[in-house]
Coordinates of C-alpha atoms in Angstrom, one line a residue:
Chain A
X917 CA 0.8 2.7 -5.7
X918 CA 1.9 5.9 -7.9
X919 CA -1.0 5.7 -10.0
X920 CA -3.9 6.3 -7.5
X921 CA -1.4 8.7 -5.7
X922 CA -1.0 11.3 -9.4
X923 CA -4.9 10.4 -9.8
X924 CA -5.5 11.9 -6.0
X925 CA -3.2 14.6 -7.0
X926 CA -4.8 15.6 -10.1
X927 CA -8.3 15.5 -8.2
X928 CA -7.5 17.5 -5.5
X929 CA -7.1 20.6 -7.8
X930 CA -10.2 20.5 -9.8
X931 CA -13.8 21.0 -8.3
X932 CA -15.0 17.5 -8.5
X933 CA -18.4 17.2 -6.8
X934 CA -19.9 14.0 -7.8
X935 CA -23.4 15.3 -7.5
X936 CA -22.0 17.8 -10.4
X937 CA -21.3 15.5 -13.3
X938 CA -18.9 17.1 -16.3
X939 CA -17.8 19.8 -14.2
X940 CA -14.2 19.5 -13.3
X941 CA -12.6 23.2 -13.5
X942 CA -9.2 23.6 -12.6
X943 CA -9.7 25.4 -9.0
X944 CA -5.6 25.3 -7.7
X945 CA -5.0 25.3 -3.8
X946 CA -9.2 25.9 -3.1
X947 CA -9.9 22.6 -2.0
X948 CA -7.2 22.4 0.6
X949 CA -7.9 25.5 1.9
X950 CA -11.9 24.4 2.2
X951 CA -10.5 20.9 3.6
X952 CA -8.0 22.9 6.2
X953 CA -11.0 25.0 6.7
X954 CA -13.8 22.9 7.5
X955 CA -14.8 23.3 11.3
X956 CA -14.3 19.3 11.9
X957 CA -10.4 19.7 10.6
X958 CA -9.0 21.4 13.8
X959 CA -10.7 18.6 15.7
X960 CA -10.0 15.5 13.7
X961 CA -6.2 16.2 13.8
X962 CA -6.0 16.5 17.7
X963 CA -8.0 13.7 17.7
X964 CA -5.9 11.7 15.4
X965 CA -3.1 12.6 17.2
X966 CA -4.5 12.3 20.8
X967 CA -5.6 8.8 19.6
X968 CA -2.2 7.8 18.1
X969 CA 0.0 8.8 22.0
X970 CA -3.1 7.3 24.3
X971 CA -3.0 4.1 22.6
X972 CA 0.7 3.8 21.9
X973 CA 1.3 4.9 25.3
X974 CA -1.6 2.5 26.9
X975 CA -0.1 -0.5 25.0
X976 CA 3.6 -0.1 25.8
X977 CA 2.6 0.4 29.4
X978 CA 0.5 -2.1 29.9
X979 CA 2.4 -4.5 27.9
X980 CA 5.4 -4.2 29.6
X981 CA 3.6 -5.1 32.7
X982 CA 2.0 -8.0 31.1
X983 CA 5.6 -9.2 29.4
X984 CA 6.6 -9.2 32.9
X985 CA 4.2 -10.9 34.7
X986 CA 4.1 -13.7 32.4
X987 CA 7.9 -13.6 31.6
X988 CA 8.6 -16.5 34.6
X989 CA 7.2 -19.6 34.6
X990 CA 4.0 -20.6 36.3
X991 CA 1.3 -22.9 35.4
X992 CA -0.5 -23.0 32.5
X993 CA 1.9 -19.9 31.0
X994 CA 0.7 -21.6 27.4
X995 CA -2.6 -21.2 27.6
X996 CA -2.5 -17.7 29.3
X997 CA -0.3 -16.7 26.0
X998 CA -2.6 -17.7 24.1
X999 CA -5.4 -15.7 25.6
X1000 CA -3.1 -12.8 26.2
X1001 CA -2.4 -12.7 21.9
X1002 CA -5.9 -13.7 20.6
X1003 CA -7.6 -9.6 20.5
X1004 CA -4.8 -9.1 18.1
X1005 CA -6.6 -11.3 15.3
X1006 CA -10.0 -9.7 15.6
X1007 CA -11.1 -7.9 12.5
X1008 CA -11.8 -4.5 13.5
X1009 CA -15.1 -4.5 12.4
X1010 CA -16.0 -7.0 14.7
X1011 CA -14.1 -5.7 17.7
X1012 CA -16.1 -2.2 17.1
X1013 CA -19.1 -4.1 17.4
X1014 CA -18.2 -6.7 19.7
X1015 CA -17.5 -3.2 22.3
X1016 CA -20.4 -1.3 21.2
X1017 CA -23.5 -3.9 21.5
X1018 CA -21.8 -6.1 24.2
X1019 CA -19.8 -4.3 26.6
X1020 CA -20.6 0.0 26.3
X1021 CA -24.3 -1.0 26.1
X1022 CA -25.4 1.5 28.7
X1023 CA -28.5 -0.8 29.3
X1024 CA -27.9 -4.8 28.4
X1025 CA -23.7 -3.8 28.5
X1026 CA -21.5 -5.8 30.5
X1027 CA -19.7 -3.0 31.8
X1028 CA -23.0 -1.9 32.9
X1029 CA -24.0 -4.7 34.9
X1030 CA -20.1 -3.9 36.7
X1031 CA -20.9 -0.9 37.2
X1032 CA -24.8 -1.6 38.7
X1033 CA -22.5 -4.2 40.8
X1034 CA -21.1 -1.2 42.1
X1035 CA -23.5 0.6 42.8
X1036 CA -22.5 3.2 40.3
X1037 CA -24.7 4.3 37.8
X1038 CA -24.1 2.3 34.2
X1039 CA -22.5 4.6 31.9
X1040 CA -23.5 5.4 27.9
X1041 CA -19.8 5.4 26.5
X1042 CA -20.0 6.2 22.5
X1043 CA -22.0 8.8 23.4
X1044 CA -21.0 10.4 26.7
X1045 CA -17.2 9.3 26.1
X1046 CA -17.0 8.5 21.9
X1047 CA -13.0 9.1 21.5
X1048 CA -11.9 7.6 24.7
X1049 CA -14.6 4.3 24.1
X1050 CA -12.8 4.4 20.3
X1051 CA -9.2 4.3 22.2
X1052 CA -10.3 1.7 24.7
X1053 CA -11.2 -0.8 21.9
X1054 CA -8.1 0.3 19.5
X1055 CA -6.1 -0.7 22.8
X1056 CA -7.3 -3.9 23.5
X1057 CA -6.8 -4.9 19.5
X1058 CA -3.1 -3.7 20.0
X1059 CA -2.2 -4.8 23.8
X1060 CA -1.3 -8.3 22.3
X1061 CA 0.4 -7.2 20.1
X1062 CA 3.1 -5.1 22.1
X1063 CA 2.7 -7.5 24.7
X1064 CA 3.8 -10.5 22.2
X1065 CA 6.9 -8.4 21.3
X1066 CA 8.1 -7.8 24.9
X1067 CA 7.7 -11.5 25.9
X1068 CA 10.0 -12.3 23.3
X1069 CA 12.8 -9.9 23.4
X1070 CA 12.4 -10.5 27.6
X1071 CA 13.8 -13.9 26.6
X1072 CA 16.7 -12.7 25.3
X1073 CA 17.4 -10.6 28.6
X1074 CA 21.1 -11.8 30.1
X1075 CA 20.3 -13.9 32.8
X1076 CA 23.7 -13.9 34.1
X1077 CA 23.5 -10.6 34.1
X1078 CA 20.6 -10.5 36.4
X1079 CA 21.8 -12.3 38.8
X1080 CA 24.9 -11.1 39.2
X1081 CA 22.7 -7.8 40.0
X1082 CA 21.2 -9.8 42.6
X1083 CA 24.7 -10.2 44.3
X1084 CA 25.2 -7.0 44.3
X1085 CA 22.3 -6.1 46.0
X1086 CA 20.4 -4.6 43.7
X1087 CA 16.6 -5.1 44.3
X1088 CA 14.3 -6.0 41.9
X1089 CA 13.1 -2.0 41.7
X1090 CA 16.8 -1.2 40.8
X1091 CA 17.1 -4.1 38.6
X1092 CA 14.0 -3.0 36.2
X1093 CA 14.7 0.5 36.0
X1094 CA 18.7 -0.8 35.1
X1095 CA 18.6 -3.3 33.4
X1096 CA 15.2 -4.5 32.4
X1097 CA 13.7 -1.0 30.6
X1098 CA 16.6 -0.3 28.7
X1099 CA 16.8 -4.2 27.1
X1100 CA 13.2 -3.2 25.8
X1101 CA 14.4 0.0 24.6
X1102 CA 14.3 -1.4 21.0
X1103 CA 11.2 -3.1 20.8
X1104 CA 9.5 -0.5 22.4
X1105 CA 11.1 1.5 19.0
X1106 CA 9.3 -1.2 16.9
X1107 CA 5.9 -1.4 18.5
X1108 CA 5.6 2.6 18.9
X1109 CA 6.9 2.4 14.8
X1110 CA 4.4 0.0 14.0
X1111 CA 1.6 1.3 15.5
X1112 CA 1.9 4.3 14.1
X1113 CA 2.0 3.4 10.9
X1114 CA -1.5 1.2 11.1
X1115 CA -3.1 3.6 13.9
X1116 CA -2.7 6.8 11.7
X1117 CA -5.7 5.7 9.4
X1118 CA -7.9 4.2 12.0
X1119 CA -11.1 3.9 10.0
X1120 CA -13.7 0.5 10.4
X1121 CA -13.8 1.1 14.5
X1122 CA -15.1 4.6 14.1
X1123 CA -16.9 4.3 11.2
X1124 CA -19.2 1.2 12.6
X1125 CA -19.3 2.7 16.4
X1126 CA -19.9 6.7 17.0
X1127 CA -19.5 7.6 13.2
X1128 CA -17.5 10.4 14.0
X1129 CA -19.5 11.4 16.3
X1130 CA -21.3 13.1 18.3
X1131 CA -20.6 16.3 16.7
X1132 CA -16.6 15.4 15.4
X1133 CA -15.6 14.2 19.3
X1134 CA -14.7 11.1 17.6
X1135 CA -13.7 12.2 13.9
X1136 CA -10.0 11.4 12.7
X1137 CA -8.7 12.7 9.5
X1138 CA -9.0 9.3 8.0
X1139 CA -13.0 9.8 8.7
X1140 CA -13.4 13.6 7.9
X1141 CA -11.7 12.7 4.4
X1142 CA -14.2 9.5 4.6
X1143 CA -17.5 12.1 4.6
X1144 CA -16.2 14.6 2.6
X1145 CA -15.4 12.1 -0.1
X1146 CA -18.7 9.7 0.3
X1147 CA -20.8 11.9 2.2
X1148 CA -20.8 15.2 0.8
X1149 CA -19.5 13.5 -2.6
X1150 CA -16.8 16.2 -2.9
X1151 CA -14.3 14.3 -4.2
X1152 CA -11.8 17.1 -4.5
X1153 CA -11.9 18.5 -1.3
X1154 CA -11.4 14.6 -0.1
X1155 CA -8.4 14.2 -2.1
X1156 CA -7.0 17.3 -0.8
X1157 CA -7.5 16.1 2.4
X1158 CA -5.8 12.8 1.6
X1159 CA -2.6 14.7 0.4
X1160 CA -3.0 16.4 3.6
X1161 CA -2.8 13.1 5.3
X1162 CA 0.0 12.1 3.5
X1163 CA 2.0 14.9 4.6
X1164 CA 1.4 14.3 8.0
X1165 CA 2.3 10.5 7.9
X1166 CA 5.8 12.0 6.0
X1167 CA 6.1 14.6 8.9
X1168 CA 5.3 11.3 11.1
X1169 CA 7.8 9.3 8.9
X1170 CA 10.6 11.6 9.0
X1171 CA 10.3 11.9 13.2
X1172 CA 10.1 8.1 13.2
X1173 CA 13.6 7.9 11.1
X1174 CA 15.4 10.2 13.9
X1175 CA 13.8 8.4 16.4
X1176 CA 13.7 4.7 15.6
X1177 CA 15.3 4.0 12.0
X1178 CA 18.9 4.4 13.7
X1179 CA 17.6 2.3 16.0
X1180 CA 16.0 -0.5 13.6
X1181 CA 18.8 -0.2 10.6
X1182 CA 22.3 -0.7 12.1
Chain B
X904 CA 18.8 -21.2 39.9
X905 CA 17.1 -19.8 42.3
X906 CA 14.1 -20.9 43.7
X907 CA 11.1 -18.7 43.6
X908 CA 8.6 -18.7 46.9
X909 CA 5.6 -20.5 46.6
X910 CA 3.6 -17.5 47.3
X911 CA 5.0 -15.8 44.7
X912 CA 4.4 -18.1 42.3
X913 CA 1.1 -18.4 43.4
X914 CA 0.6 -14.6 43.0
X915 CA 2.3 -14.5 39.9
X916 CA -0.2 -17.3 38.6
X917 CA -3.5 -16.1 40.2
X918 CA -2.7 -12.2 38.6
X919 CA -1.5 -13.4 35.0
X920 CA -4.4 -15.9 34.8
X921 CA -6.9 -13.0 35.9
X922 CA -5.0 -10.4 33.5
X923 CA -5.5 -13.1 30.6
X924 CA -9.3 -14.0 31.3
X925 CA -9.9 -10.1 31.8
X926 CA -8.1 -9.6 27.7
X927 CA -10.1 -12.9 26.4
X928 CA -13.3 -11.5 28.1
X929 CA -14.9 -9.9 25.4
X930 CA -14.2 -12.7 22.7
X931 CA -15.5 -15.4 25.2
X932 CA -18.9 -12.9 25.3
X933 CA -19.3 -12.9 22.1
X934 CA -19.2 -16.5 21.7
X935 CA -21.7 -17.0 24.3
X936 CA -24.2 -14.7 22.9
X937 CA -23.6 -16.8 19.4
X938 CA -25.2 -19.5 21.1
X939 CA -28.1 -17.6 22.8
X940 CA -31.6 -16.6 21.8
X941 CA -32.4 -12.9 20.5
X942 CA -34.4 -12.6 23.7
X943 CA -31.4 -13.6 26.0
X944 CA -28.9 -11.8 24.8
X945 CA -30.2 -8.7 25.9
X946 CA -31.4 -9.7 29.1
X947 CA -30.9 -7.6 31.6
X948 CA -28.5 -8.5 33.8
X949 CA -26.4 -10.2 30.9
X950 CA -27.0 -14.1 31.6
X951 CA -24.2 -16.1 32.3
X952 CA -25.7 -19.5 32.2
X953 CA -28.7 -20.1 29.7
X954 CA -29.2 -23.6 27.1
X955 CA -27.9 -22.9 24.5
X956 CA -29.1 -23.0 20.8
X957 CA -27.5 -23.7 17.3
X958 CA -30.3 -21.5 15.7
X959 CA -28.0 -18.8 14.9
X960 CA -25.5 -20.5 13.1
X961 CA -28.1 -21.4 10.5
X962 CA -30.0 -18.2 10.4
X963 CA -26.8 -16.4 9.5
X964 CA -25.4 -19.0 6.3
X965 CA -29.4 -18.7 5.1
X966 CA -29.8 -14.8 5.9
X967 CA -26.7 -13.9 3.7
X968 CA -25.0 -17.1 2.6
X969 CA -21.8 -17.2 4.6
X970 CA -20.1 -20.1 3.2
X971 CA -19.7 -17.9 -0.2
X972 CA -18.4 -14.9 2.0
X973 CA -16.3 -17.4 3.8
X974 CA -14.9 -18.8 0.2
X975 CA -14.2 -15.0 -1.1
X976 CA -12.0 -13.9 2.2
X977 CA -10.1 -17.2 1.8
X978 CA -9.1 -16.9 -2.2
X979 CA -8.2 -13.1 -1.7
X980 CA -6.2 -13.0 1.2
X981 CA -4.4 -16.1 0.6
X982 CA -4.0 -15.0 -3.2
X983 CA -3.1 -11.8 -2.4
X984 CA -0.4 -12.9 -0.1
X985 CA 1.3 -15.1 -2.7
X986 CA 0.7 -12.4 -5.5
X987 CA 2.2 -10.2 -2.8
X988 CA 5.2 -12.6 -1.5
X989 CA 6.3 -13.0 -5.5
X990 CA 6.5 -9.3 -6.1
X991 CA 8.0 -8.4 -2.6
X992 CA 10.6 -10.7 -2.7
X993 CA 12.8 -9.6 -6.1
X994 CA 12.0 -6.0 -4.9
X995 CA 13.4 -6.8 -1.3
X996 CA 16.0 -8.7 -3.0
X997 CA 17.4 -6.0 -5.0
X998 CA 17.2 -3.3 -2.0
X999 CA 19.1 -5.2 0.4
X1000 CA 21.9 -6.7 -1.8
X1001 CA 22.3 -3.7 -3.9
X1002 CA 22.0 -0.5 -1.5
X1003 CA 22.3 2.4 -2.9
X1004 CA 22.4 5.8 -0.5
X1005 CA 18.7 5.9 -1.1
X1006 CA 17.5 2.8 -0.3
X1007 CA 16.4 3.9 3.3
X1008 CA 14.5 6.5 2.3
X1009 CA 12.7 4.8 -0.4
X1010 CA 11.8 2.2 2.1
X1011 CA 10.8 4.7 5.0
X1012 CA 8.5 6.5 1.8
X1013 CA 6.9 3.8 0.7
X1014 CA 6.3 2.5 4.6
X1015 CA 4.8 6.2 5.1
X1016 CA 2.2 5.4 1.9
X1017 CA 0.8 2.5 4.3
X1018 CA -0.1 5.7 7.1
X1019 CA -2.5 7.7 4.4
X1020 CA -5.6 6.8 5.3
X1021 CA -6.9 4.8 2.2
X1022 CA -10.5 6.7 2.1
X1023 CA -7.6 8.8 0.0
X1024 CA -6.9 6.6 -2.8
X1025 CA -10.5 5.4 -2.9
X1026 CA -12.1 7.3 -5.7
X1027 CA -9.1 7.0 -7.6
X1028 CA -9.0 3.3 -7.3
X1029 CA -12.7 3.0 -7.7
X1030 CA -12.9 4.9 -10.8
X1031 CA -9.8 2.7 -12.3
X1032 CA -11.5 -0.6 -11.1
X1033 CA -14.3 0.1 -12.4
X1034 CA -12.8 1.2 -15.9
X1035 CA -10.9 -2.2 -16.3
X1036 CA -14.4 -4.4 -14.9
X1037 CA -12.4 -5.4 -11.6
X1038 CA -15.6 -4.2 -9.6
X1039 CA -17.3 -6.5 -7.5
X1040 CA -14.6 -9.4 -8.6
X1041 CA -12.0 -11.5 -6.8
X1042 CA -8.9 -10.5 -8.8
X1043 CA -10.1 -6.6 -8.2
X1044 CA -10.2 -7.0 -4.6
X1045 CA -7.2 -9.4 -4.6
X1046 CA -5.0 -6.9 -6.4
X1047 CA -6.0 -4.4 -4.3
X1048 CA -4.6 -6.1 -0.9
X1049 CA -1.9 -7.1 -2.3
X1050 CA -0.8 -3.4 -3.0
X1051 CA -2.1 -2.1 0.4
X1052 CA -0.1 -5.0 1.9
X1053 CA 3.2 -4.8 -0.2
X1054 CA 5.1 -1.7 1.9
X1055 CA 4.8 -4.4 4.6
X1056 CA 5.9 -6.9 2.7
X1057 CA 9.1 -5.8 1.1
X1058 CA 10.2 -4.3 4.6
X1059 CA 10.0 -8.0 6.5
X1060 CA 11.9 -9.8 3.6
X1061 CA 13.8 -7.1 3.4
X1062 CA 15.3 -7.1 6.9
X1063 CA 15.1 -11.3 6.6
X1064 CA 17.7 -10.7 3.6
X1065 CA 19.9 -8.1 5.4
X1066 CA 20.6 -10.7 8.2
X1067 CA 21.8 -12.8 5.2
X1068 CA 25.8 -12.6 5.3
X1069 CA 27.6 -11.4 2.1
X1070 CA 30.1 -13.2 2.0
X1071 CA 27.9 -16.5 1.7
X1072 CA 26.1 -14.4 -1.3
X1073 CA 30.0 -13.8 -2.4
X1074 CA 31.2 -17.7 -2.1
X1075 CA 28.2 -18.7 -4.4
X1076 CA 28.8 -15.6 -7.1
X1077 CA 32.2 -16.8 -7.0
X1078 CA 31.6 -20.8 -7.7
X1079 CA 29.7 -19.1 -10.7
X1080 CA 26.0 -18.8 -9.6
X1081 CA 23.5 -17.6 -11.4
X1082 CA 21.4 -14.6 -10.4
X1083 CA 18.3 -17.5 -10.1
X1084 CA 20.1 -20.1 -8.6
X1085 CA 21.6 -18.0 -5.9
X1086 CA 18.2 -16.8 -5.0
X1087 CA 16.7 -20.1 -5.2
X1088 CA 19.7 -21.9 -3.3
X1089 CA 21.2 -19.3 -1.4
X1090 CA 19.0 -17.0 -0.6
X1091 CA 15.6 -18.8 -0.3
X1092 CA 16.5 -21.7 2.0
X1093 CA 18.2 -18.8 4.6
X1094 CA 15.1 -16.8 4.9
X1095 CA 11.9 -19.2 5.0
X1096 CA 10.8 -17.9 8.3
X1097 CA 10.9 -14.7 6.9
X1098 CA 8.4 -15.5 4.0
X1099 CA 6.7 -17.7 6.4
X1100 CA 6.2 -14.8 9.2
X1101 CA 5.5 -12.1 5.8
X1102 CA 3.3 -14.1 4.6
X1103 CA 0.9 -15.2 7.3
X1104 CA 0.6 -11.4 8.9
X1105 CA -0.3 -10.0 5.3
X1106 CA -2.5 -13.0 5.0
X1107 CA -4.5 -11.8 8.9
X1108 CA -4.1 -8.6 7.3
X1109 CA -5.9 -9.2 4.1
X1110 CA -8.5 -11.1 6.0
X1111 CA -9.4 -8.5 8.4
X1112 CA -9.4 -5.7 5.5
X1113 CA -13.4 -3.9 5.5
X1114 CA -12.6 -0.7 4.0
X1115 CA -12.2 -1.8 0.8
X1116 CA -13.7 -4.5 0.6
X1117 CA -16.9 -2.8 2.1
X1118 CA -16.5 -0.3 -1.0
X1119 CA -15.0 -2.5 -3.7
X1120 CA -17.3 -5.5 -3.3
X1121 CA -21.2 -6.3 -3.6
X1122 CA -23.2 -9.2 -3.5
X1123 CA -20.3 -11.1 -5.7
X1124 CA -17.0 -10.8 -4.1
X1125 CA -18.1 -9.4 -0.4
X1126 CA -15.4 -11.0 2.3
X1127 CA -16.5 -11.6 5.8
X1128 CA -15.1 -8.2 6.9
X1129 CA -17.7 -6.4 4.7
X1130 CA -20.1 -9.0 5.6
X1131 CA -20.2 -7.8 8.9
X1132 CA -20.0 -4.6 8.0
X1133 CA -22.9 -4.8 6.6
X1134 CA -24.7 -5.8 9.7
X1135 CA -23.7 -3.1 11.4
X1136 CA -26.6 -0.8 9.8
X1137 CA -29.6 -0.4 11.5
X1138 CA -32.1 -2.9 10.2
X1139 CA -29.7 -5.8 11.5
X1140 CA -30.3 -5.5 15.3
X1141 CA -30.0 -8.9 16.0
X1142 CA -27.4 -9.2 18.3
X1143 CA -27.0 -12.8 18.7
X1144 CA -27.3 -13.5 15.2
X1145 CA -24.6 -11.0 15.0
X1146 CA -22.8 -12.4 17.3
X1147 CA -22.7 -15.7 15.7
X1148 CA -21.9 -14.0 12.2
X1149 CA -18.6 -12.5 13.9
X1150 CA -17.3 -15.5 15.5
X1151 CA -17.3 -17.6 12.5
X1152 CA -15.6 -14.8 11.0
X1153 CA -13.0 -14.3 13.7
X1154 CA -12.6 -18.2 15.1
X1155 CA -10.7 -19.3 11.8
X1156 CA -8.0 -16.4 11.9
X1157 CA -7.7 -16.3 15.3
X1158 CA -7.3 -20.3 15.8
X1159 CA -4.7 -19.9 12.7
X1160 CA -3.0 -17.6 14.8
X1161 CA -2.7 -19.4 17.9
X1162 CA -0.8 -22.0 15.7
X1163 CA 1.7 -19.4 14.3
X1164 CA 2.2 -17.4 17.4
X1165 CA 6.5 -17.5 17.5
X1166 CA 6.6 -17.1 13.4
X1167 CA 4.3 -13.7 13.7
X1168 CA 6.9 -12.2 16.4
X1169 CA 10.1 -13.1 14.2
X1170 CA 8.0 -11.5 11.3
X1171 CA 6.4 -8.7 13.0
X1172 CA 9.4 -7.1 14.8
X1173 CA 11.3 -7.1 11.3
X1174 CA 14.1 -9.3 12.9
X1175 CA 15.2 -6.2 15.0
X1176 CA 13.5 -8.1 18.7
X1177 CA 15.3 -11.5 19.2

């Protein structure tokens, strides 16, 4: 891990064009400022980031109500896990296309044929709506996943506990906000940790549906680094903007420890 | 106990059965269109009911020979998950029966290495694989995961050997046991769902990884993840055909994880959600 992090550090201060062969002058800070620079960076970090709260936020919501729902028994609660978990095992590649030929199609889509159903005219998502179609497939990879993890620690919820609520006439309003939310308190921790860590380099959903695009609406920093480095072959203004990244996800790191490590390490 | 109203438990059933169908729906589409003609799969409405056809199937092993794709994700990610169990596990051995003051830190750092996006490292690691010949090879691509997947790794065992009490670790240290034999006696028996749960979420990991296997691999050690990848350009509008492609390379992973459901939730969480 240390030796492709000093490469990327020694890269990222010499002008290193690959359509330049032999040139490699020592150039200092110049290719981070060109990375900070470039007009897609302002974008690709909002983007990053506005990606990184609307899915974590999507999936912790919508999982919790899914933990609950399926938390008491009812028939054929196996089965319905079992559905409920599979997204999670989809390579992203094929989830990307899996969303963009099958369901955004804005012709042959099924969410266009819904949408006809309704009357409603069928919508072209990459393009009309790229970042919020990318979030919408990034979600339903990650739903399981924080939906798996509330299931389980719901099991673990004092059941004694609950019902001696009930006595008290607490109702079941009462009994979430008091007792339910704050038993998932940790997992939430974990899943919101977790998620950030794999979510902050999203790369093979962009990169095989809107390709940043149009214009950078859809562009992370893990793609703008992608087409500096393969695109535009500037393999020092990419590495720059890799050390960049690594910052951020220390920034990220360092938040996470305040927020969750006391949490996760007793 | 109390007894729940039929209504509600019919209410409860009908809405988690819906919210489950309407999470499964796009996987069960694309394993319809697997099974339909070009020409149906992009009719307009989308057909529900059609005959289906096993054409597919064979178009795609004789279009780009899937069986050896199929045999390339299967060595790397499972030999990247025991390269990356056997280096883990003396590394996650050391940091949680030795702590030092730094030992969260170092963990938190090398956790944070896993958020760079890997485009990053990837001239870098291209130029070193292709120094030492690993282009285009199993072992290349195999080492490779295994690093990207280590971080992971040593954090799971690491928290499986922190719920580990001392003063077993103590008793056996004391009846004179050997660094080895602790580990192999003590310490291994204590934490096999924790290298059971490590392993099989590096090994979904390693088998969903495209980056770099798109950019690491060619006609030699593609995986199904670049496979796929590959189809994504242009010249491959074939829908069905992709279609079929995909769910032969998701059906194995996600049937294995049906099967390992309870072990990837012990593993996943770290131990900290029982």
């Amino acid at each position: 891990m240390i030796v492709p992090l000093v490469m990327t550090l020694y890269f990222s201060t010499v002008r290193y064009n690959l359509m330049q062969p032999g040139e490699h002058a020592f150039v200092g800070l110049e290719n981070f400022e060109f990375f900070v620079t470039d007009p897609g960076f302002g974008p690709a970090v909002l983007n990053t980031l506005l990606l990184l709260g609307s899915v974590i936020v999507a999936t912790v919501v919508l999982g919790i109500g899914l933990a609950l729902l399926v938390h008491e028994p009812f028939p054929g609660r196996g089965l319905v896990r079992v559905l409920l978990i599979s997204p999670f095992f989809v390579m992203p590649t094929v989830n990307a296309l899996l969303w963009k030929h099958m369901m955004m199609n804005p012709i042959y889509g099924v969410l266009a044929e819904v949408w006809r159903f309704f009357g409603a005219a069928p919508v072209d998502w990459l393009t009309e709506h790229p970042l919020f179609s990318v979030i919408v497939m990034i979600s339903w990879q990650w739903l399981p996943f924080a939906c798996l993890i509330f299931i389980t620690s719901l099991q673990s919820l004092d059941r004694e506990q609950m019902e001696a609520a009930r006595m008290d006439g607490a109702n079941a309003l009462q009994r979430l906000w008091y007792l339910v939310l704050p038993h998932l308190a940790r997992p939430v921790a974990v899943v919101v940790m977790i998620e950030m860590i794999f979510l902050m380099s999203v790369f093979a959903e962009i990169y095989t549906t809107t390709g940043g695009g149009p214009g950078h609406a859809s562009t992370n920093v893990a793609f703008l680094i992608y087409t500096q480095a393969l695109l535009s072959f500037d393999v020092g203004v990419a590495s720059a903007g890799a050390l960049f990244a690594v910052l951020l996800a220390n920034i990220a790191a360092v938040f996470l420890i305040r927020l969750v490590g006391k949490n996760l390490d007793r | 106990m109390r007894r729940t109203f039929p209504t509600v438990l019919v209410a409860r059933t009908l809405a988690s059965w819906g919210a489950a169908l309407l999470v499964f729906f796009p996987l069960f589409w694309l394993g319809l269109t697997a099974f339909k003609t070009e020409l149906q799969a992009i009719a307009v409405p989308p057909q529900l009911l059609f005959e289906p056809t096993l054409d597919n199937f064979g178009e795609v092993q004789a279009r780009s020979d899937y069986l050896l794709h199929a045999k390339n994700s299967l060595v790397t990610s499972v030999a990247s998950t025991l390269l990356g169990l056997l280096i883990a596990a003396p590394a996650a051995y050391s940091m949680a029966f030795f702590r030092t003051q730094r030992t969260r830190d170092l963990l938190m750092w090398m956790l944070s290495t896993k958020m760079m996006p890997a485009v990053g490292a990837l001239v870098p690691i291209y130029v070193l694989a292709q120094t030492s010949g690993l282009l285009d090879t199993l072992s290349g691509l195999t080492i490779v995961f295994t690093l990207s997947n280590l971080p992971i790794l040593v954090w799971m065992l690491y928290s499986c050997f922190k719920d580990i009490p001392p003063d077993i670790l103590e008793a056996a240290r004391m009846d004179g046991a050997t660094l080895w034999s602790e580990f192999r006696h003590v310490v291994l028996p204590l934490s096999v769902g924790g290298f059971a749960s490590a392993g099989l979420l590096c090994l979904v990991l390693s088998w969903n990884e495209a980056f770099w296997s798109l950019n690491l691999s060619a006609a030699n050690a593609g995986t199904l993840a670049a496979l796929i990848a590959s189809y994504s350009s242009p010249e491959g509008l074939f829908w069905a055909k992709l279609s079929a492609a995909s769910l032969l390379a998701v059906a194995p992973i996600v049937v294995f994880g049906w099967f390992c459901q309870k072990q990837l939730v012990q593993g996943l969480t770290f131990g900290a959600v029982k």
